[in-house]
Short mmCIF file of C-alpha atoms and ligand atoms in Angstrom, two decimals:
data_model
loop_
_atom_site.label_atom_id
_atom_site.label_comp_id
_atom_site.label_asym_id
_atom_site.label_seq_id
_atom_site.Cartn_x
_atom_site.Cartn_y
_atom_site.Cartn_z
CA MET N 18 28.92 -14.60 -6.32
CA HIS N 19 25.75 -16.21 -4.96
CA MET N 20 23.11 -13.73 -3.87
CA VAL N 21 19.97 -15.04 -1.94
CA MET N 22 16.58 -13.00 -1.76
CA ILE N 23 14.28 -14.02 0.92
CA GLY N 24 10.72 -12.90 -0.09
CA GLY N 25 9.25 -13.37 -3.75
CA SER N 26 7.35 -10.30 -4.06
CA ASP N 27 8.07 -6.64 -4.79
CA ALA N 28 10.91 -6.30 -2.79
CA GLY N 29 12.80 -9.44 -3.12
CA ILE N 30 12.28 -9.54 -6.93
CA SER N 31 13.30 -6.31 -7.74
CA ALA N 32 16.60 -6.69 -5.87
CA ALA N 33 16.94 -10.15 -7.81
CA LEU N 34 16.29 -8.38 -11.42
CA ARG N 35 18.52 -5.39 -10.64
CA ALA N 36 21.49 -7.89 -9.36
CA ARG N 37 21.11 -9.61 -12.40
CA GLU N 38 20.83 -6.75 -14.80
CA LEU N 39 24.10 -5.00 -13.46
CA ASP N 40 26.16 -8.65 -12.89
CA PRO N 41 24.62 -11.16 -15.31
CA ARG N 42 27.27 -13.65 -13.77
CA ALA N 43 25.70 -13.23 -10.55
CA GLU N 44 24.14 -16.54 -9.33
CA VAL N 45 20.67 -15.21 -7.70
CA THR N 46 18.10 -17.72 -5.66
CA VAL N 47 14.85 -16.29 -4.41
CA VAL N 48 13.35 -18.44 -1.75
CA LEU N 49 9.66 -17.68 -0.97
CA GLN N 50 7.19 -19.49 1.08
CA ASP N 51 4.75 -19.40 -1.36
CA ALA N 52 4.39 -20.73 -5.10
CA TYR N 53 3.45 -17.02 -6.25
CA PRO N 54 6.49 -15.12 -7.38
CA ASN N 55 6.50 -11.54 -8.27
CA PHE N 56 2.40 -11.34 -7.98
CA SER N 57 0.89 -7.88 -7.83
CA ILE N 58 -1.01 -8.40 -4.45
CA CYS N 59 -1.81 -4.53 -5.24
CA GLY N 60 -4.11 -6.00 -7.85
CA ILE N 61 -6.11 -8.54 -5.44
CA PRO N 62 -9.18 -6.27 -5.20
CA TYR N 63 -9.70 -6.46 -8.71
CA TYR N 64 -9.38 -9.90 -9.08
CA VAL N 65 -12.05 -10.36 -6.21
CA SER N 66 -14.48 -7.93 -8.04
CA SER N 67 -13.82 -10.16 -11.49
CA GLU N 68 -12.53 -7.14 -13.04
CA VAL N 69 -9.62 -8.86 -13.67
CA ALA N 70 -10.45 -12.29 -14.91
CA HIS N 71 -7.81 -14.68 -13.69
CA TRP N 72 -5.59 -14.74 -10.76
CA ARG N 73 -2.79 -15.90 -13.11
CA ASN N 74 -3.25 -12.42 -14.95
CA LEU N 75 -2.24 -10.57 -11.54
CA ALA N 76 1.71 -12.04 -12.03
CA HIS N 77 3.93 -9.05 -12.69
CA ARG N 78 6.11 -11.73 -14.52
CA THR N 79 5.56 -15.47 -15.27
CA ILE N 80 7.92 -18.01 -13.49
CA SER N 81 9.59 -18.56 -16.80
CA ASP N 82 9.93 -14.67 -17.13
CA LEU N 83 11.92 -14.89 -14.01
CA GLU N 84 13.86 -17.70 -14.83
CA ALA N 85 14.58 -16.28 -18.23
CA ALA N 86 16.07 -13.66 -16.01
CA GLY N 87 18.32 -15.68 -14.47
CA MET N 88 16.47 -16.23 -11.07
CA ARG N 89 16.66 -19.57 -9.42
CA LEU N 90 13.27 -19.73 -7.87
CA ARG N 91 12.87 -22.04 -4.26
CA LEU N 92 9.02 -22.19 -4.36
CA ASP N 93 6.82 -23.25 -1.08
CA THR N 94 10.37 -22.72 0.89
CA VAL N 95 10.43 -21.14 4.22
CA ALA N 96 13.77 -19.32 5.52
CA ARG N 97 13.98 -20.30 9.10
CA ARG N 98 17.34 -18.96 10.24
CA ILE N 99 20.38 -17.02 8.98
CA ASP N 100 23.82 -17.77 10.10
CA VAL N 101 25.62 -14.31 9.84
CA PRO N 102 29.13 -15.29 10.64
CA GLY N 103 28.83 -18.44 8.44
CA ARG N 104 26.94 -16.71 5.51
CA LYS N 105 24.44 -19.43 5.45
CA LEU N 106 20.37 -19.68 5.30
CA LEU N 107 18.67 -22.67 6.67
CA ILE N 108 15.38 -23.48 4.81
CA SER N 109 12.73 -26.02 4.67
CA THR N 110 12.04 -27.26 1.39
CA ALA N 111 8.91 -27.83 -0.08
CA ASP N 112 9.19 -31.44 0.43
CA GLY N 113 9.62 -31.04 4.03
CA GLY N 114 13.07 -31.27 4.36
CA GLU N 115 15.97 -28.81 5.81
CA GLU N 116 18.93 -27.31 3.64
CA LEU N 117 21.62 -25.01 4.31
CA LEU N 118 22.09 -22.28 1.38
CA SER N 119 25.47 -20.65 1.24
CA TYR N 120 25.48 -17.13 0.39
CA ASP N 121 27.93 -13.98 -0.33
CA LYS N 122 25.12 -11.59 -0.15
CA LEU N 123 22.06 -11.70 1.46
CA VAL N 124 18.69 -9.51 0.71
CA ILE N 125 15.78 -9.92 3.35
CA GLY N 126 12.39 -9.05 1.91
CA THR N 127 9.87 -10.92 4.13
CA GLY N 128 7.24 -7.99 4.04
CA ALA N 129 4.40 -7.48 6.34
CA VAL N 130 1.65 -9.62 7.79
CA PRO N 131 -1.66 -8.23 8.29
CA VAL N 132 -2.63 -6.99 11.80
CA ARG N 133 -4.99 -9.29 13.91
CA PRO N 134 -6.79 -6.48 15.89
CA PRO N 135 -7.96 -7.76 19.69
CA ILE N 136 -11.41 -8.32 18.60
CA GLY N 137 -13.23 -11.07 20.29
CA GLY N 138 -13.63 -14.27 18.09
CA LEU N 139 -10.37 -13.68 16.13
CA ALA N 140 -7.93 -15.23 18.43
CA GLY N 141 -7.57 -18.36 20.92
CA ALA N 142 -9.92 -21.03 21.40
CA GLY N 143 -12.58 -21.37 18.99
CA ALA N 144 -11.37 -18.43 16.93
CA LEU N 145 -13.25 -18.12 13.77
CA GLY N 146 -11.55 -18.50 10.46
CA LEU N 147 -11.81 -18.97 6.80
CA ARG N 148 -14.43 -21.78 7.22
CA ASP N 149 -16.57 -19.32 8.69
CA GLY N 150 -16.36 -16.66 6.40
CA VAL N 151 -13.77 -14.47 8.37
CA HIS N 152 -10.68 -13.53 6.42
CA LEU N 153 -7.79 -11.35 6.61
CA LEU N 154 -5.91 -10.19 3.32
CA HIS N 155 -2.70 -9.67 2.05
CA SER N 156 -1.36 -12.92 0.28
CA MET N 157 -2.30 -15.06 -2.80
CA GLY N 158 -3.26 -17.67 -0.26
CA ASP N 159 -5.70 -15.27 1.44
CA THR N 160 -7.04 -14.47 -1.85
CA PHE N 161 -7.88 -17.89 -2.74
CA ALA N 162 -9.69 -18.47 0.52
CA VAL N 163 -11.65 -15.34 0.09
CA MET N 164 -12.35 -16.56 -3.30
CA ARG N 165 -13.49 -19.93 -2.08
CA THR N 166 -16.11 -18.17 0.41
CA LEU N 167 -17.31 -16.04 -2.29
CA GLU N 168 -17.70 -19.07 -4.52
CA GLN N 169 -18.93 -21.81 -2.51
CA ALA N 170 -20.76 -20.15 0.12
CA ASP N 171 -22.50 -17.57 -2.02
CA PRO N 172 -22.42 -14.61 0.62
CA ALA N 173 -25.21 -12.13 0.35
CA SER N 174 -23.21 -9.52 2.72
CA ALA N 175 -20.37 -8.79 3.99
CA VAL N 176 -18.56 -6.69 7.03
CA ILE N 177 -15.25 -5.30 6.13
CA VAL N 178 -13.38 -3.98 9.63
CA GLY N 179 -11.32 -1.11 8.42
CA GLY N 180 -11.72 1.89 6.14
CA GLY N 181 -8.19 2.33 5.25
CA TYR N 182 -7.27 2.15 1.19
CA VAL N 183 -7.47 -1.83 1.35
CA GLY N 184 -10.68 -1.89 3.04
CA LEU N 185 -12.29 0.85 0.61
CA GLU N 186 -10.84 -1.14 -2.42
CA MET N 187 -12.58 -4.25 -1.17
CA ALA N 188 -15.68 -2.46 -0.29
CA ASP N 189 -16.08 -1.67 -3.99
CA ALA N 190 -14.93 -5.26 -5.14
CA LEU N 191 -17.66 -6.87 -2.74
CA THR N 192 -20.26 -4.25 -3.97
CA VAL N 193 -19.33 -4.95 -7.67
CA ARG N 194 -19.77 -8.66 -7.06
CA GLY N 195 -23.49 -7.88 -5.62
CA LEU N 196 -22.97 -8.47 -1.93
CA ALA N 197 -24.53 -5.86 0.57
CA VAL N 198 -21.56 -4.44 2.42
CA THR N 199 -20.77 -2.72 5.60
CA GLN N 200 -17.86 -0.86 6.38
CA MET N 201 -16.91 -0.09 10.06
CA GLU N 202 -13.69 2.25 10.76
CA GLN N 203 -13.05 3.17 14.32
CA LEU N 204 -11.62 6.61 13.24
CA PRO N 205 -14.10 9.37 12.77
CA GLU N 206 -13.72 9.23 8.83
CA VAL N 207 -12.76 6.50 6.49
CA LEU N 208 -9.92 6.93 4.75
CA PRO N 209 -8.10 8.40 7.77
CA THR N 210 -4.74 8.74 5.81
CA VAL N 211 -6.36 12.08 4.32
CA ASP N 212 -8.16 15.02 6.19
CA PRO N 213 -11.56 14.54 7.14
CA GLU N 214 -12.78 17.12 4.63
CA LEU N 215 -11.87 14.59 1.92
CA GLY N 216 -12.56 11.58 3.72
CA ALA N 217 -16.08 12.85 4.02
CA LEU N 218 -16.11 12.94 0.13
CA VAL N 219 -15.22 9.18 0.00
CA HIS N 220 -17.94 8.60 2.68
CA ALA N 221 -20.29 9.93 0.47
CA GLU N 222 -19.14 7.99 -2.64
CA LEU N 223 -19.31 4.86 -0.73
CA ALA N 224 -22.75 5.53 0.47
CA ALA N 225 -23.83 6.71 -3.07
CA ARG N 226 -23.07 3.24 -4.18
CA GLY N 227 -24.79 1.38 -1.36
CA VAL N 228 -22.14 0.94 1.06
CA GLU N 229 -23.29 1.15 4.60
CA VAL N 230 -20.64 3.27 6.21
CA LEU N 231 -20.42 3.16 10.02
CA ALA N 232 -17.31 5.46 11.11
CA ALA N 233 -16.51 5.85 14.65
CA THR N 234 -17.42 2.51 15.38
CA THR N 235 -15.10 0.42 17.04
CA VAL N 236 -15.61 -3.87 16.41
CA GLN N 237 -15.43 -5.50 19.59
CA ALA N 238 -16.30 -9.20 18.63
CA ILE N 239 -17.30 -11.38 15.82
CA SER N 240 -19.10 -14.25 16.46
CA LYS N 241 -21.59 -16.99 14.84
CA ALA N 242 -24.80 -15.90 14.29
CA VAL N 243 -27.96 -17.51 15.45
CA PRO N 244 -29.60 -19.53 12.49
CA GLY N 245 -32.33 -17.45 10.85
CA ARG N 246 -30.84 -13.81 11.77
CA GLY N 247 -29.97 -13.37 7.69
CA GLY N 248 -26.14 -14.18 7.79
CA ARG N 249 -23.97 -16.22 9.64
CA LEU N 250 -21.97 -13.93 11.27
CA GLN N 251 -22.44 -11.33 14.01
CA VAL N 252 -20.33 -8.35 14.31
CA GLN N 253 -20.61 -6.34 17.39
CA ALA N 254 -19.32 -2.77 17.76
CA SER N 255 -19.49 0.33 19.85
CA ALA N 256 -20.07 3.87 18.45
CA ALA N 257 -18.49 6.98 19.50
CA ASP N 258 -21.33 7.59 21.95
CA GLY N 259 -20.77 4.30 23.74
CA SER N 260 -24.17 2.88 22.00
CA LEU N 261 -23.78 -0.98 20.71
CA VAL N 262 -24.04 -2.07 17.08
CA THR N 263 -24.96 -5.20 15.71
CA ARG N 264 -24.53 -6.34 12.23
CA VAL N 265 -25.05 -9.76 10.79
CA ALA N 266 -23.49 -11.14 7.51
CA ASP N 267 -22.32 -14.02 5.81
CA MET N 268 -18.67 -12.95 5.83
CA VAL N 269 -16.35 -10.54 7.32
CA LEU N 270 -13.06 -9.05 6.12
CA VAL N 271 -10.53 -7.68 8.67
CA VAL N 272 -8.26 -5.15 6.96
CA VAL N 273 -6.81 -2.89 9.54
CA GLY N 274 -3.10 -2.50 8.42
CA VAL N 275 0.10 -4.43 8.40
CA ARG N 276 3.04 -4.71 10.74
CA PRO N 277 6.94 -5.83 9.30
CA GLU N 278 7.77 -9.49 9.45
CA THR N 279 10.83 -9.16 11.07
CA THR N 280 11.07 -12.76 12.91
CA LEU N 281 14.28 -14.01 10.90
CA ALA N 282 16.01 -10.41 10.80
CA ALA N 283 15.80 -10.04 14.59
CA GLY N 284 16.68 -13.57 15.30
CA ALA N 285 19.71 -12.90 12.96
CA GLY N 286 20.33 -9.95 15.43
CA ALA N 287 19.48 -7.49 13.01
CA THR N 288 18.52 -3.89 14.58
CA LEU N 289 14.94 -2.89 15.02
CA GLY N 290 13.40 0.59 14.59
CA VAL N 291 10.35 2.32 14.13
CA ARG N 292 7.27 0.12 14.64
CA GLY N 293 9.75 -3.02 14.92
CA ALA N 294 10.56 -2.68 11.27
CA ILE N 295 14.52 -3.60 10.36
CA ALA N 296 16.61 -0.35 10.76
CA VAL N 297 18.36 -0.14 7.43
CA ASP N 298 20.48 3.14 5.99
CA PRO N 299 19.45 4.42 2.83
CA GLY N 300 21.48 1.93 0.87
CA MET N 301 19.52 -0.69 2.53
CA ARG N 302 22.21 -2.16 4.72
CA THR N 303 21.08 -3.68 7.70
CA GLY N 304 24.41 -3.55 9.69
CA LEU N 305 24.56 -7.05 9.69
CA PRO N 306 27.43 -8.09 7.22
CA ASP N 307 26.37 -8.55 3.99
CA VAL N 308 22.92 -8.44 4.81
CA TYR N 309 20.54 -5.95 3.05
CA ALA N 310 16.71 -5.74 3.95
CA ALA N 311 14.02 -3.98 1.80
CA GLY N 312 10.31 -3.24 1.31
CA ASP N 313 7.53 -3.73 3.97
CA CYS N 314 9.92 -5.44 6.37
CA VAL N 315 12.16 -2.32 6.60
CA ILE N 316 12.02 1.36 8.24
CA THR N 317 11.22 4.05 5.45
CA HIS N 318 13.58 6.77 4.85
CA HIS N 319 11.11 9.88 4.16
CA ARG N 320 12.38 12.93 2.54
CA LEU N 321 10.34 15.37 5.15
CA LEU N 322 10.38 13.11 8.01
CA GLY N 323 13.53 11.36 8.31
CA VAL N 324 12.85 7.99 9.42
CA THR N 325 9.22 6.57 9.52
CA TYR N 326 7.37 3.36 8.44
CA LEU N 327 5.26 3.50 5.32
CA PRO N 328 4.77 0.29 3.57
CA LEU N 329 3.98 0.61 -0.09
CA GLY N 330 4.39 -1.23 -2.88
CA THR N 331 6.20 1.58 -5.10
CA THR N 332 8.52 2.15 -2.09
CA ALA N 333 9.27 -1.85 -1.71
CA HIS N 334 10.19 -1.72 -5.77
CA LYS N 335 12.45 0.92 -5.48
CA GLN N 336 14.35 -0.21 -1.93
CA GLY N 337 14.50 -3.64 -3.44
CA ARG N 338 16.41 -2.41 -6.79
CA VAL N 339 18.70 -0.15 -4.33
CA ALA N 340 19.49 -3.42 -2.37
CA GLY N 341 19.96 -5.42 -5.58
CA GLU N 342 22.12 -2.91 -6.79
CA ASN N 343 24.50 -2.36 -3.65
CA ALA N 344 24.52 -6.21 -3.01
CA VAL N 345 26.42 -6.73 -6.23
CA GLY N 346 28.91 -3.89 -5.45
CA GLY N 347 26.92 -0.54 -6.23
CA ASN N 348 26.82 2.46 -4.05
CA ARG N 349 22.94 3.76 -4.54
CA ALA N 350 20.98 5.36 -1.89
CA TYR N 351 17.16 5.16 -1.48
CA ALA N 352 16.21 8.79 -1.96
CA GLY N 353 13.36 8.83 0.27
CA SER N 354 9.68 8.38 0.06
CA LEU N 355 7.08 10.94 0.66
CA GLY N 356 4.03 8.30 1.01
CA THR N 357 2.48 9.05 -2.43
CA GLN N 358 -0.29 7.05 -2.71
CA VAL N 359 -3.92 6.98 -4.51
CA VAL N 360 -6.81 5.03 -4.09
CA LYS N 361 -9.70 4.66 -6.28
CA ILE N 362 -13.25 4.30 -4.89
CA PHE N 363 -15.75 3.29 -7.29
CA ALA N 364 -16.10 6.04 -9.92
CA GLN N 365 -13.66 8.42 -7.58
CA ALA N 366 -10.04 8.48 -6.48
CA ALA N 367 -8.24 9.94 -3.47
CA ALA N 368 -4.64 10.65 -3.14
CA ARG N 369 -1.99 12.31 -0.92
CA THR N 370 1.62 12.96 -1.08
CA GLY N 371 3.93 14.37 1.44
CA LEU N 372 2.34 15.76 4.75
CA ARG N 373 -0.71 16.68 6.25
CA ASP N 374 -1.30 19.70 8.41
CA HIS N 375 -0.46 17.97 11.74
CA GLU N 376 2.22 15.84 10.55
CA ALA N 377 3.87 19.02 9.19
CA ARG N 378 3.54 20.69 12.35
CA ALA N 379 4.68 17.70 14.22
CA ALA N 380 7.97 17.55 11.95
CA GLY N 381 8.76 20.96 13.23
CA PHE N 382 7.23 23.44 10.03
CA ASP N 383 4.69 25.93 10.59
CA PRO N 384 1.85 24.51 7.96
CA VAL N 385 -1.08 26.21 6.46
CA THR N 386 -3.41 24.36 4.88
CA VAL N 387 -5.77 25.48 2.14
CA GLY N 388 -8.71 23.92 0.79
CA SER N 389 -9.69 24.76 -2.86
CA ALA N 390 -11.48 23.05 -5.83
CA ALA N 391 -10.88 23.21 -9.72
CA ASP N 392 -12.05 21.69 -12.89
CA ASP N 393 -9.92 18.98 -14.43
CA HIS N 394 -10.39 20.41 -17.62
CA LYS N 395 -12.28 23.42 -19.24
CA ALA N 396 -15.70 23.09 -18.17
CA TYR N 397 -17.40 23.94 -21.60
CA TYR N 398 -15.91 20.69 -23.16
CA PRO N 399 -18.23 17.82 -22.27
CA GLY N 400 -17.32 15.78 -19.20
CA SER N 401 -15.31 17.97 -16.88
CA HIS N 402 -15.22 17.14 -12.79
CA ARG N 403 -14.27 19.11 -9.84
CA ILE N 404 -11.18 18.17 -7.85
CA ALA N 405 -11.26 18.77 -4.39
CA MET N 406 -7.60 19.85 -3.17
CA ARG N 407 -5.84 20.52 0.23
CA VAL N 408 -2.35 22.18 -0.31
CA THR N 409 0.03 22.52 2.90
CA GLY N 410 2.90 24.38 2.68
CA ASP N 411 5.27 26.09 5.44
CA ARG N 412 4.21 29.35 6.05
CA ALA N 413 7.88 30.40 7.12
CA THR N 414 9.55 29.47 3.86
CA GLY N 415 6.61 28.89 1.19
CA ARG N 416 7.68 25.59 0.84
CA LEU N 417 5.02 23.08 -0.78
CA LEU N 418 4.71 20.21 1.95
CA GLY N 419 1.71 18.38 1.06
CA LEU N 420 -1.04 18.01 -1.55
CA GLN N 421 -4.42 15.65 -1.13
CA LEU N 422 -6.79 15.49 -4.02
CA PHE N 423 -10.08 13.66 -4.27
CA GLY N 424 -11.98 13.66 -7.79
CA HIS N 425 -13.42 11.61 -10.39
CA LYS N 426 -11.09 8.47 -11.41
CA ASN N 427 -10.96 10.14 -15.05
CA ALA N 428 -9.91 13.33 -13.41
CA GLU N 429 -6.03 12.54 -13.68
CA ILE N 430 -5.81 12.67 -9.72
CA ALA N 431 -3.03 9.81 -9.75
CA LYS N 432 -0.98 12.12 -12.55
CA ARG N 433 -1.71 15.28 -10.39
CA ILE N 434 -0.82 13.90 -7.35
CA ASP N 435 2.64 13.10 -9.31
CA ILE N 436 3.18 16.77 -9.86
CA ALA N 437 3.15 17.91 -6.56
CA ALA N 438 5.05 14.53 -5.56
CA THR N 439 7.98 15.74 -8.07
CA ALA N 440 7.55 19.43 -6.85
CA ILE N 441 8.06 18.30 -2.97
CA PHE N 442 10.93 15.83 -4.11
CA HIS N 443 12.94 19.07 -5.34
CA ALA N 444 11.81 21.18 -2.36
CA MET N 445 9.91 23.66 -4.43
CA THR N 446 7.71 26.41 -3.02
CA VAL N 447 4.06 26.35 -3.51
CA ASP N 448 4.39 29.71 -5.52
CA ALA N 449 7.01 28.14 -7.78
CA VAL N 450 4.40 25.36 -8.45
CA SER N 451 2.45 27.93 -10.72
CA ASP N 452 5.54 28.49 -12.73
CA LEU N 453 5.75 24.98 -14.08
CA ASP N 454 5.28 24.56 -17.89
CA LEU N 455 2.32 21.98 -17.53
CA SER N 456 0.73 21.25 -20.72
CA TYR N 457 -3.06 22.29 -21.93
CA THR N 458 -5.89 21.71 -24.11
CA PRO N 459 -9.35 22.00 -23.30
CA PRO N 460 -10.41 18.48 -23.22
CA LEU N 461 -7.64 17.54 -20.98
CA GLY N 462 -6.86 20.77 -19.08
CA SER N 463 -6.71 24.33 -18.43
CA PRO N 464 -4.30 27.08 -18.88
CA TRP N 465 -3.43 26.90 -15.33
CA ASP N 466 -3.91 22.98 -14.29
CA ALA N 467 -6.07 22.41 -11.49
CA VAL N 468 -2.86 21.90 -9.02
CA GLN N 469 -1.52 25.18 -10.08
CA MET N 470 -5.02 26.78 -9.22
CA GLY N 471 -4.68 25.05 -5.73
CA ALA N 472 -1.09 26.37 -5.44
CA GLN N 473 -2.47 30.03 -6.29
CA ALA N 474 -5.11 29.53 -3.75
CA TRP N 475 -2.58 28.71 -0.89
CA THR N 476 -0.44 31.64 -1.98
CA ARG N 477 -3.20 34.06 -1.74
CA ILE N 478 -4.35 32.64 1.50
CA SER N 479 -1.20 32.28 3.69
CA THR N 480 -0.47 35.78 2.37
CA TRP N 481 -3.31 37.36 3.60
CA ASP N 482 -3.43 35.36 6.95
C1 LIG W 1 -4.91 -5.77 -0.98
C2 LIG W 1 -3.65 -4.95 -1.51
C3 LIG W 1 -3.68 -3.79 -1.78
C4 LIG W 1 -2.69 -3.26 -2.14
N1 LIG W 1 -2.72 -1.91 -2.89
C5 LIG W 1 -1.36 -1.07 -3.07
C6 LIG W 1 -1.33 0.07 -3.89
O1 LIG W 1 -2.33 0.14 -4.75
N2 LIG W 1 -0.39 0.65 -3.99
C7 LIG W 1 1.03 0.38 -3.22
O2 LIG W 1 2.01 1.02 -3.34
N3 LIG W 1 1.03 -0.41 -2.44
C8 LIG W 1 -0.13 -1.53 -2.30
N4 LIG W 1 -0.29 -2.22 -1.39
C9 LIG W 1 0.79 -2.59 -0.66
C10 LIG W 1 2.08 -3.59 -1.53
O3 LIG W 1 1.37 -4.47 -1.95
C11 LIG W 1 3.22 -3.80 -0.29
O4 LIG W 1 3.54 -2.74 0.11
C12 LIG W 1 4.14 -4.49 -1.19
O5 LIG W 1 3.59 -6.06 -1.63
C13 LIG W 1 5.44 -5.06 -0.13
O6 LIG W 1 6.18 -6.02 -0.86
P1 LIG W 1 7.34 -6.66 0.04
O7 LIG W 1 8.09 -7.62 -1.02
O8 LIG W 1 8.03 -5.64 0.73
O9 LIG W 1 6.30 -7.67 0.85
P2 LIG W 1 5.09 -8.69 0.54
O10 LIG W 1 4.57 -8.28 -0.55
O11 LIG W 1 4.52 -8.62 2.15
O12 LIG W 1 6.04 -9.91 0.39
C14 LIG W 1 6.97 -10.57 1.22
C15 LIG W 1 7.23 -11.97 0.80
O13 LIG W 1 8.23 -12.80 1.55
C16 LIG W 1 7.40 -13.88 1.98
N5 LIG W 1 8.14 -14.41 2.95
C17 LIG W 1 8.02 -13.87 4.47
N6 LIG W 1 8.66 -14.41 5.24
C18 LIG W 1 9.51 -15.76 4.62
C19 LIG W 1 10.29 -16.74 4.86
N7 LIG W 1 10.64 -16.60 6.45
N8 LIG W 1 10.79 -17.46 3.96
C20 LIG W 1 10.34 -17.65 2.68
N9 LIG W 1 9.64 -16.51 2.45
C21 LIG W 1 9.09 -15.77 3.12
C22 LIG W 1 5.85 -13.69 2.19
O14 LIG W 1 5.20 -14.97 1.82
C23 LIG W 1 5.72 -12.83 1.03
O15 LIG W 1 5.76 -13.57 -0.45
C24 LIG W 1 -1.54 -3.35 -1.22
C25 LIG W 1 -1.67 -4.46 -0.43
C26 LIG W 1 -2.44 -5.26 -0.21
C27 LIG W 1 -2.54 -6.55 0.49
#
């Protein structure tokens, strides 16, 4: 049995590892268009900030580890066309040649590419690029380009277009490197994946660290600045009231989200679904014979929403594992995402799982969302922090639908959101969260964990309502 994985990131490598684990006789070839298999692109901001000393440290596994696990790696190799009936993959090899690879099973893990928004100066003749200090960020190649700008041009200032989680992590990273950062977000508040009440707390943390945050600001154009204006690039934007906002900076980072990379799959006749991502069943089957797909290139099965598109590393790993297992004859189903995510912004962290109020309403629930706050551990023990919470539950059934958290990075925000993710996964009510037997010692927690206090606040208020 010869399996071919296209893409050497989270989905492709997870599929390859699982296939080899279950069938050590399976021949596994991974085709990837760069030379950086199994790199943690989630860690890029921490290499840019210098907290991770060397880019090699971002590798989940080295090339030798992957080869020892039984994979044949085809680096700098681009998959061009899939011949589905003939079970062949046309590839362009590193030396510029072409080759046909036969496969018995194929896993497409082509991931996502950064969105290039319709901003003047980013496309067309005379478009600004890396040499001008204008960057997108997704791959290791993009990272090396950012580092070249940082090391060779020694920028003093940066504008970050986009206030989503990658934009926030990069605002943190570039500030740590000593740049003066302006963050522009077209929506009314940064981190628009959480409620504005928590987004405002993220905003305050950025501002406290010296980041100039311009929310409700839509970037219109990036151009070369007039020499002597204090930076080599000029960013023009419009504020919510229509007024013009102009900033001059030495570099610009455009991080406004991703779109699924589906050219190859679509060319082979795969059905596309939400946001143009490859439609797959929960077993990661594309519907094309012997062709599976996983990761940022596919639609996401969501436990509360049905089908959506939610590109995340955790999801890509799990979907890849399912694809690998099924490709060697298994029958595993991806259990579904809840969109659980967490981001560190300087000394704070924000997290969410499940649905926010408007998402739950759109999905047919009757949501109530209650904000509250509690200490991460007993306040009498030094170093306690308040955690801001927003619990969303269904009024009719009492079911927990979502939780959002904001608090100090040492306040176990990630693990606390995981309590809620586990509870939602198992369709628990908000009230039942209080029954969970959670751990307690004063330096680390409270007899009622903060999440349980948030649940109790929800139960009180939704009952009175
Ligand atoms: C800066 C940053 C921070 C992030 N932080 C987090 C985080 O904290 N938590 C989290 O859950 N997620 C995070 N993510 C998202 C996460 O990294 C992605 O969801 C995940 O990497 C997706 O994995 P993937 O394998 O599906 O796709 P990708 O990582 O996009 O990889 C696809 C691979 O396929 C290759 N490829 C594409 N087409 C071809 C072709 N035709 N031939 C050969 N090779 C091809 C590409 O070169 C690429 O290497 C972050 C992303 C970024 C950019």
